PDB file of C-alpha atoms in Angstrom:
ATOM      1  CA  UNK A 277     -14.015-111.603-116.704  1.00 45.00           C
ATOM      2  CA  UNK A 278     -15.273-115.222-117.646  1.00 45.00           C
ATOM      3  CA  UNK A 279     -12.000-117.327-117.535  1.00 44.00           C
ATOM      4  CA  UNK A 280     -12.308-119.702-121.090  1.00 46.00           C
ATOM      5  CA  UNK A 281     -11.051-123.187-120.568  1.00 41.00           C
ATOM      6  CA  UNK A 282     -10.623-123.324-124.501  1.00 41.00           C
ATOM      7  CA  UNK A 283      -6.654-122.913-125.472  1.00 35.00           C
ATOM      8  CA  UNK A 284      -5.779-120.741-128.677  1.00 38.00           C
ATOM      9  CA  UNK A 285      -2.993-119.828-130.073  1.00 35.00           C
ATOM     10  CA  UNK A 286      -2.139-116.239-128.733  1.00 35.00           C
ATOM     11  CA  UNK A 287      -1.259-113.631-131.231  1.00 35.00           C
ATOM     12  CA  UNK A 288       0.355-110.009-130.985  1.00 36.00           C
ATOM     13  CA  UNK A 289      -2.758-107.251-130.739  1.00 36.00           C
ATOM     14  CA  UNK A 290      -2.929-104.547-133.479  1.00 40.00           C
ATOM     15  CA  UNK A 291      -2.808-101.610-131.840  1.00 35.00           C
ATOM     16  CA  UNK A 292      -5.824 -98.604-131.854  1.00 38.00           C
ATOM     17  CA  UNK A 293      -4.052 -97.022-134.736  1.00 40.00           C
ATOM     18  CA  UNK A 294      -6.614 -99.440-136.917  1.00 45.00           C
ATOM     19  CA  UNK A 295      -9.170 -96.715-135.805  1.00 46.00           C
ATOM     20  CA  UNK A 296      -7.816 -94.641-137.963  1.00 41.00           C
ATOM     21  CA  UNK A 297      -9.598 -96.471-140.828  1.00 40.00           C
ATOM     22  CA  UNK A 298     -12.750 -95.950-139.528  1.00 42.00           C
ATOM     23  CA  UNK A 299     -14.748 -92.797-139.408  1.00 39.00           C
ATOM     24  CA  UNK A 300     -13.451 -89.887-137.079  1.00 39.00           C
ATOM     25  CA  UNK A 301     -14.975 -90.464-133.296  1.00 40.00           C
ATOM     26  CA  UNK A 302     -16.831 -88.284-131.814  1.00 39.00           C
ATOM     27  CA  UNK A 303     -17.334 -86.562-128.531  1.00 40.00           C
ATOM     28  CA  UNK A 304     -19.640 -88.387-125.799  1.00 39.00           C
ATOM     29  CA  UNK A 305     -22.579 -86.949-125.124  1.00 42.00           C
ATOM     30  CA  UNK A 306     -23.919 -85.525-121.760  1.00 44.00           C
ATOM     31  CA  UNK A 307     -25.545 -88.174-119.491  1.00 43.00           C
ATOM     32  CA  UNK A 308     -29.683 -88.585-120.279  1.00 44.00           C
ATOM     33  CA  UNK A 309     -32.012 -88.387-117.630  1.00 70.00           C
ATOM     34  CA  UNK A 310     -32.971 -90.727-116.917  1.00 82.00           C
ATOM     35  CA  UNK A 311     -29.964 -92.750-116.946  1.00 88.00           C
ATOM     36  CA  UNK A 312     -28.565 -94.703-119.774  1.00 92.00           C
ATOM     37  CA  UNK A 313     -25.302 -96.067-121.134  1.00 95.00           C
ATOM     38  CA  UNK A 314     -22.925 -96.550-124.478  1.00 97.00           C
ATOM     39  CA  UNK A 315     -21.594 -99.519-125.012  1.00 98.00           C
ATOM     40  CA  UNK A 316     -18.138-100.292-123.747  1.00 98.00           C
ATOM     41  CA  UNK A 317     -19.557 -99.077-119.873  1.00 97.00           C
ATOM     42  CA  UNK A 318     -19.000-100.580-116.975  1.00 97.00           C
ATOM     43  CA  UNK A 319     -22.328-101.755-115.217  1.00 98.00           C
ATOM     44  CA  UNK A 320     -22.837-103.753-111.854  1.00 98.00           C
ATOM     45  CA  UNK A 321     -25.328-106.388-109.928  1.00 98.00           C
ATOM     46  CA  UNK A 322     -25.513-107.609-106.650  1.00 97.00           C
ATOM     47  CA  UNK A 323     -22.763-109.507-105.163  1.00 96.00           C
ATOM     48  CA  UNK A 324     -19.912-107.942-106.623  1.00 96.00           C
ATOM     49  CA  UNK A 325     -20.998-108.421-110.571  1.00 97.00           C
ATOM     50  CA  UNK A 326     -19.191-106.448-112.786  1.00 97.00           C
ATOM     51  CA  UNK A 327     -20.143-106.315-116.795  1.00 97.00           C
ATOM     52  CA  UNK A 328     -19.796-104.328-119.734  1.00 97.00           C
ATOM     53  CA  UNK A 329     -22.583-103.042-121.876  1.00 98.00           C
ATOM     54  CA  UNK A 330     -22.316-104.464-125.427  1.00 98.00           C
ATOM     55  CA  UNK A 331     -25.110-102.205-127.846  1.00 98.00           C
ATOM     56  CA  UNK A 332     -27.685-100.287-127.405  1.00 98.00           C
ATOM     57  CA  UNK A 333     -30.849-101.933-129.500  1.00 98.00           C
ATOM     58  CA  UNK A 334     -34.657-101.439-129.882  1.00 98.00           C
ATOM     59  CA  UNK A 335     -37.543-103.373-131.078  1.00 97.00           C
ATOM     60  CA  UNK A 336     -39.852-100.157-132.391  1.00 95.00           C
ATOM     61  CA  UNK A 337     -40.037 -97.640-130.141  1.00 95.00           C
ATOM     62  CA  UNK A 338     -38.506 -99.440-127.045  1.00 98.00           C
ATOM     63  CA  UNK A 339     -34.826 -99.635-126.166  1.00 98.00           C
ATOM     64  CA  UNK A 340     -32.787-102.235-124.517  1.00 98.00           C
ATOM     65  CA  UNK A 341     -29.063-103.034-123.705  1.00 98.00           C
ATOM     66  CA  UNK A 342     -27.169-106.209-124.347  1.00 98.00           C
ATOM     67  CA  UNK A 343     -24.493-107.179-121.933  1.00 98.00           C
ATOM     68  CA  UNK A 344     -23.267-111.064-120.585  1.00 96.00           C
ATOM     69  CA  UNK A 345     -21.850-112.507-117.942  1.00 94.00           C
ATOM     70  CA  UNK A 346     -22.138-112.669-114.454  1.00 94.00           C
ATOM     71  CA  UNK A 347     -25.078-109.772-115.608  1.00 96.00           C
ATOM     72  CA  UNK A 348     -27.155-112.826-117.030  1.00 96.00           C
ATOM     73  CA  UNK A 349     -29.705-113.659-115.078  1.00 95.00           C
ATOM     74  CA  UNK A 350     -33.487-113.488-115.702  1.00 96.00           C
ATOM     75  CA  UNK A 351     -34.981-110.651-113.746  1.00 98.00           C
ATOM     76  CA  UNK A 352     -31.773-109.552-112.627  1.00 98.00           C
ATOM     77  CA  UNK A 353     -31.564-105.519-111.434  1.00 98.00           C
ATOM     78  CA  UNK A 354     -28.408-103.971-113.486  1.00 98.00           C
ATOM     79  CA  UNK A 355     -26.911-100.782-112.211  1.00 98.00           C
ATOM     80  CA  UNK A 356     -24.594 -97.787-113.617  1.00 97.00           C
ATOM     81  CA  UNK A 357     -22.834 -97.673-110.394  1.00 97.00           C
ATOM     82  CA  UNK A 358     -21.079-100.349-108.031  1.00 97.00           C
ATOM     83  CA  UNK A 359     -23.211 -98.641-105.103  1.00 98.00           C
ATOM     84  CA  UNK A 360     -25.968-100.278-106.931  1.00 98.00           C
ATOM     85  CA  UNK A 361     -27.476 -96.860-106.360  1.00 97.00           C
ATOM     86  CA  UNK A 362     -28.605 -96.287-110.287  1.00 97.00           C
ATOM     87  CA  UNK A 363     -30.699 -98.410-111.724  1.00 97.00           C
ATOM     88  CA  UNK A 364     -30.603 -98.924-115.639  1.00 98.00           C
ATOM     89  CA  UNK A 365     -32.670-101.719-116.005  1.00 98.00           C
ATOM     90  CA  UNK A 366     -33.666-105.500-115.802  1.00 98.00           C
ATOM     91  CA  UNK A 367     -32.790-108.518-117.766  1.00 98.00           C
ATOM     92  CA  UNK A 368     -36.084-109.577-119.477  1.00 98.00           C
ATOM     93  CA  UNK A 369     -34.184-112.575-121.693  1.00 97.00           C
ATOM     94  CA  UNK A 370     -31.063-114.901-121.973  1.00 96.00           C
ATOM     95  CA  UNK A 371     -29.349-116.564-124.944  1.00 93.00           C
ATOM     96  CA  UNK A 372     -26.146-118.870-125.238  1.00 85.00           C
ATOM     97  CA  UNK A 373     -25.929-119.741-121.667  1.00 85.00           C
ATOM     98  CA  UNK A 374     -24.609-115.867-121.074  1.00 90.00           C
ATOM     99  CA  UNK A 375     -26.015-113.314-123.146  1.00 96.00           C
ATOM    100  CA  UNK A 376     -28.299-110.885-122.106  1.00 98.00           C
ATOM    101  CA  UNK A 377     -31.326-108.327-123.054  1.00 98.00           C
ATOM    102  CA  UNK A 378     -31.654-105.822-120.497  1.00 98.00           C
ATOM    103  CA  UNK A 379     -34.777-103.751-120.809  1.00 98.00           C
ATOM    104  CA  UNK A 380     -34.431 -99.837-119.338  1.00 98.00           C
ATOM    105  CA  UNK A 381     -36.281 -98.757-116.682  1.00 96.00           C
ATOM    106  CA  UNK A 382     -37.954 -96.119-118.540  1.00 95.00           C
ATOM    107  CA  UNK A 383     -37.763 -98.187-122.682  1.00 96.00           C
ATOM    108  CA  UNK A 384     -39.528 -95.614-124.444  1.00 97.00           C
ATOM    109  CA  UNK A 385     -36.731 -93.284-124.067  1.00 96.00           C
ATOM    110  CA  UNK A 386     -34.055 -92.989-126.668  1.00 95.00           C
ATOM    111  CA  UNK A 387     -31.461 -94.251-125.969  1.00 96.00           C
ATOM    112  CA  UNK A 388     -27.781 -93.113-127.818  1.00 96.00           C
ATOM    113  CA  UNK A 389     -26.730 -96.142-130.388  1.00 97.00           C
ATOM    114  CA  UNK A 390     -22.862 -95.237-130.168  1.00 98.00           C
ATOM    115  CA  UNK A 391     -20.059 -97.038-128.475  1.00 98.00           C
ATOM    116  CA  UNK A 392     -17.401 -95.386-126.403  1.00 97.00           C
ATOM    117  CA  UNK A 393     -13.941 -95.330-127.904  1.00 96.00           C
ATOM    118  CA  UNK A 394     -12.487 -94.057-123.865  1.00 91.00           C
ATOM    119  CA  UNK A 395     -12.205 -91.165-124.949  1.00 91.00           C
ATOM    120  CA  UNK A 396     -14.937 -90.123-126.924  1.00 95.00           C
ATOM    121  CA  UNK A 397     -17.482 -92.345-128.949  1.00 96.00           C
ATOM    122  CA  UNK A 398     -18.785 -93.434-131.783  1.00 97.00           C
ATOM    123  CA  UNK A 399     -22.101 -93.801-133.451  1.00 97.00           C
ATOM    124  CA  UNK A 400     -23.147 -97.401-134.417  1.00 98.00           C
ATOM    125  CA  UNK A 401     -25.257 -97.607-137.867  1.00 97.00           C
ATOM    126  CA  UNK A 402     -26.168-101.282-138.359  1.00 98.00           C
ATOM    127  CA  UNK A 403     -25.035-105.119-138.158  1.00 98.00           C
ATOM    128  CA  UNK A 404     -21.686-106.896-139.752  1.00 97.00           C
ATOM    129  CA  UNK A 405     -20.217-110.305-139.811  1.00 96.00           C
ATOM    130  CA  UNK A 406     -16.743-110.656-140.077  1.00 94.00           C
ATOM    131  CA  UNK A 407     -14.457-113.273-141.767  1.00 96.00           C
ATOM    132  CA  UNK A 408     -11.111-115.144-140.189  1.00 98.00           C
ATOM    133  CA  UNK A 409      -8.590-112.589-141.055  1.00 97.00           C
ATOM    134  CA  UNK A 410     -10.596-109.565-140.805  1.00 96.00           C
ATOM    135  CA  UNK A 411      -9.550-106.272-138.027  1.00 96.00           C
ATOM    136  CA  UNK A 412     -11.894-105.799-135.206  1.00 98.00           C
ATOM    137  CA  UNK A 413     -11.831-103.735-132.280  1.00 98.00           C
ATOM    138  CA  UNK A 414     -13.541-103.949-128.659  1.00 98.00           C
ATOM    139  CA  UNK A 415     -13.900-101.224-126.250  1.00 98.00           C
ATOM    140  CA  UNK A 416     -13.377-102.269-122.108  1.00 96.00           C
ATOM    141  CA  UNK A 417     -14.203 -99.859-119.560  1.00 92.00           C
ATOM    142  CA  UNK A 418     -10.665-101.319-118.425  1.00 94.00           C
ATOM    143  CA  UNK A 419      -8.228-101.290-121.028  1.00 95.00           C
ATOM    144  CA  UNK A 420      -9.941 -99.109-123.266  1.00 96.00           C
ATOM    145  CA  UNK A 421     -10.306 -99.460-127.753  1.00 97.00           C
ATOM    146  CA  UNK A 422      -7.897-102.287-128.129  1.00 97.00           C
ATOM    147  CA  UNK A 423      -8.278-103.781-132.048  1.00 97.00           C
ATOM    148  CA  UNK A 424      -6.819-107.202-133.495  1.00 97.00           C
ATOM    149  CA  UNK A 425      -8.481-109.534-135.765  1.00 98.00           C
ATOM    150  CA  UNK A 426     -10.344-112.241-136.024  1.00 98.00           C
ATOM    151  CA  UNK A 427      -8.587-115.859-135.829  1.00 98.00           C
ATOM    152  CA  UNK A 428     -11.465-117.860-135.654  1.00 98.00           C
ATOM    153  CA  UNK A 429     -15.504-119.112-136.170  1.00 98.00           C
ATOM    154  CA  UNK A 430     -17.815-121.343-134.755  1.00 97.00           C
ATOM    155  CA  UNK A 431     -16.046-121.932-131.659  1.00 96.00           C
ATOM    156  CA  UNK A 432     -17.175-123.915-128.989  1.00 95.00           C
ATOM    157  CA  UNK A 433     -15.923-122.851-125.082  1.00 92.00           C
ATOM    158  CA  UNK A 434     -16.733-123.796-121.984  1.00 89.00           C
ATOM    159  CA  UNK A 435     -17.235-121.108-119.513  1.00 82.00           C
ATOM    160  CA  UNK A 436     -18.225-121.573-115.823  1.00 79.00           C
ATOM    161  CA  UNK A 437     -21.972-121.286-116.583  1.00 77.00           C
ATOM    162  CA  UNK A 438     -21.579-123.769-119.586  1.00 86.00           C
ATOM    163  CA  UNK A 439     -20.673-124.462-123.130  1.00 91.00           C
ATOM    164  CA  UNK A 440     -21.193-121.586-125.697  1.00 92.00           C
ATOM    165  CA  UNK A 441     -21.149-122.318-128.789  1.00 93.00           C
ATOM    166  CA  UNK A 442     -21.044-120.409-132.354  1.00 95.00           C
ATOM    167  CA  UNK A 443     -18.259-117.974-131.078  1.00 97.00           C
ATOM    168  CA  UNK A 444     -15.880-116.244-132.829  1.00 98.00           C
ATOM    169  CA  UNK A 445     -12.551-115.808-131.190  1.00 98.00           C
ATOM    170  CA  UNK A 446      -9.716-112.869-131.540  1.00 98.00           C
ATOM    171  CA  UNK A 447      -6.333-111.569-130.966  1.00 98.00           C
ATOM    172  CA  UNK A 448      -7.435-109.089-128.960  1.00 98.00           C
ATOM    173  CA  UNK A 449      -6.779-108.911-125.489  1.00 96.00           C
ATOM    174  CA  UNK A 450      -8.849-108.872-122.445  1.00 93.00           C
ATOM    175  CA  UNK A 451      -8.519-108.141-118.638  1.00 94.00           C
ATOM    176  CA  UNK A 452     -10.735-108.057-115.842  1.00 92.00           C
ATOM    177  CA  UNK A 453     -14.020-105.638-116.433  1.00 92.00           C
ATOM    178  CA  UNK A 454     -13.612-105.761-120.053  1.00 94.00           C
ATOM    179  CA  UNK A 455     -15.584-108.828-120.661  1.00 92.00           C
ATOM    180  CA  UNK A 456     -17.827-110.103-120.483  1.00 95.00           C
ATOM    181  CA  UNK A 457     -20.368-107.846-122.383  1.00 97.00           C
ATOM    182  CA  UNK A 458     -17.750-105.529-124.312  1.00 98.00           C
ATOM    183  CA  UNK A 459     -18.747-104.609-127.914  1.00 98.00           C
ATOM    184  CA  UNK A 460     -16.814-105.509-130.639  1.00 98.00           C
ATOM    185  CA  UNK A 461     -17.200-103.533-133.703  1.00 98.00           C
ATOM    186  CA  UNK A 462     -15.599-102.171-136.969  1.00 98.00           C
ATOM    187  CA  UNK A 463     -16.121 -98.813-137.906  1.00 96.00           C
ATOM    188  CA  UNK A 464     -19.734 -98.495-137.337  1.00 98.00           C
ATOM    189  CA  UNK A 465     -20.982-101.763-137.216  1.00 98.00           C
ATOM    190  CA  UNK A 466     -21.331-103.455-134.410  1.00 98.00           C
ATOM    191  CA  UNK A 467     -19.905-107.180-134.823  1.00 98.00           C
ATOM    192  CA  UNK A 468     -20.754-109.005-131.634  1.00 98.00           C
ATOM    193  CA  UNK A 469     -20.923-108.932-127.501  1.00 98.00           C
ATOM    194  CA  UNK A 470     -18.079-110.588-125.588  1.00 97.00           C
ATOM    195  CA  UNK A 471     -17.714-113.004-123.050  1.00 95.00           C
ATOM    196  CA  UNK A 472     -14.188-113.738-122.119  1.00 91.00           C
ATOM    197  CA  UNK A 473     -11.032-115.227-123.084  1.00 90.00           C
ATOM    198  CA  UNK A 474      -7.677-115.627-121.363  1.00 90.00           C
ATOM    199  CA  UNK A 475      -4.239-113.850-121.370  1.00 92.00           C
ATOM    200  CA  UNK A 476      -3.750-110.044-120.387  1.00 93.00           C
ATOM    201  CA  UNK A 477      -3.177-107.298-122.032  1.00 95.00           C
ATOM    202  CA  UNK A 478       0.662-107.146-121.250  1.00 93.00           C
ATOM    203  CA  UNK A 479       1.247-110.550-122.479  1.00 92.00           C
ATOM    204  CA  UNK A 480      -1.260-111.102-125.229  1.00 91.00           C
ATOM    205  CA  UNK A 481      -4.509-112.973-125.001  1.00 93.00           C
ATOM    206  CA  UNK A 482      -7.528-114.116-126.697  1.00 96.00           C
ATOM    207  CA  UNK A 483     -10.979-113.201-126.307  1.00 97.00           C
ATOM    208  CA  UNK A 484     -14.289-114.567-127.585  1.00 97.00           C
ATOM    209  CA  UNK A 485     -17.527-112.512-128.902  1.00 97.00           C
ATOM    210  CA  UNK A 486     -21.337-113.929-129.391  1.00 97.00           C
ATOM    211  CA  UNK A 487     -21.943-113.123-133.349  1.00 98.00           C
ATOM    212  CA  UNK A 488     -24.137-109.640-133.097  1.00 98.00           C
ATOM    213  CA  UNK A 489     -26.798-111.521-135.975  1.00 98.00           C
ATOM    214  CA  UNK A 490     -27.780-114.279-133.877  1.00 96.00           C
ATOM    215  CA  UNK A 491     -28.715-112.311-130.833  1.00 98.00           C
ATOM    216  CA  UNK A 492     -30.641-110.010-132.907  1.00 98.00           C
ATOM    217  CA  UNK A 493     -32.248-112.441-134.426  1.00 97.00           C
ATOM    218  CA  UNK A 494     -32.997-114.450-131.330  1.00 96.00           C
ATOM    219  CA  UNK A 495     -34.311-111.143-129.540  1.00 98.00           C
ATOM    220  CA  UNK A 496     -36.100-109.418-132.251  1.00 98.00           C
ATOM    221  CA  UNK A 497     -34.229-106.610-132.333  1.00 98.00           C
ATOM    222  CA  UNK A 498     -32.217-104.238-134.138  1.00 98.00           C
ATOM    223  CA  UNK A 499     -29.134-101.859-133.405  1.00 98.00           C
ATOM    224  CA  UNK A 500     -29.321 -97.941-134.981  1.00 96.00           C
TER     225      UNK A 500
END
């Protein structure tokens, strides 16, 4: 996980109960072939990188992943596996310092546009914005569908590979292989990608997430 150097206030995370208000999860599918992920999975790079997919998106009839991090590089190979064994795909573009569009390695094949609730999934429908105040939830391939709300917009934090800006930050918490790259959502909109924050998820912490609308926007692209 990207260590923030930005201090906020750390607040008590809601618990997954606040699923409850959104629409019933369903089961994950089978695995495509070729390979492909759901948002909230763990996927690797060379020298140790570990990441989290945030959304599946497409532009027409050709699908991508977002993810951030360590996992932003341009032309960088990202894997399912920490073997490095399956390949899922290459970054093609970078926004916000971290923030990346990884293109599959076969894009014309559908991809599923659903986020994994560990267990289960569910299906994401279109974009959202959310206000200060408003409940949010994130799925890490670590801690699992952990849901807070939001404390805070426009925030500016420097991170190792330099300042992001435009952030909105959370009560929820965050541990290593969460972030970055975990998709933060409410019922089935997807809200935004992570990219770190600070605390654990004994103690209480703080994470960050990139807005969802502005990378779309930058990359042309839409979630389904």
């Amino acid at each position: 996980m990207i260590a923030a150097t930005a201090t906020a206030a750390v607040t008590a995370t809601a618990t997954a109960a606040m699923l409850a208000l959104a629409p019933t999860a369903t089961a994950s599918s089978a695995a495509d072939d070729p390979p492909s992920g759901q948002g909230g999975q763990a996927v690797f790079a060379k020298g140790g990188v570990r990441c989290t997919i945030g959304f599946n998106v497409r532009k027409s009839d050709t699908y991508y992943f977002l993810t951030a991090g360590g996992c932003a590089k341009q032309g960088q190979k990202i894997y399912a596996d920490p073997g490095l064994t399956v390949e899922l795909g290459t970054v093609v573009s970078v926004m916000n310092v971290a923030v990346a569009l990884v293109a599959y390695v076969e894009p014309h094949v559908e991809r599923p546009g659903s986020v994994l609730l560990h267990p289960g999934s569910r299906d994401i429908t279109a974009a959202g914005k959310a206000s200060v105040g408003e409940q949010v939830c994130r799925s890490g391939s670590t801690t699992g569908t952990r849901c807070g709300t939001v404390t805070g917009l426009n925030q500016s934090v420097s991170f190792p590979e330099g300042t992001m800006t435009g952030l909105a930050r959370t009560n929820i918490c965050s541990e290593p292989g969460d972030n970055p790259g975990a998709p933060y959502f409410t019922g089935t909109l997807a809200l935004g990608v992570g990219v770190g924050g600070s605390g654990n998820c004994s103690s209480g912490g703080t994470s960050f997430y990139q807005p969802i609308n502005e990378i779309l926007s930058a990359y042309d692209v839409n979630v389904y």
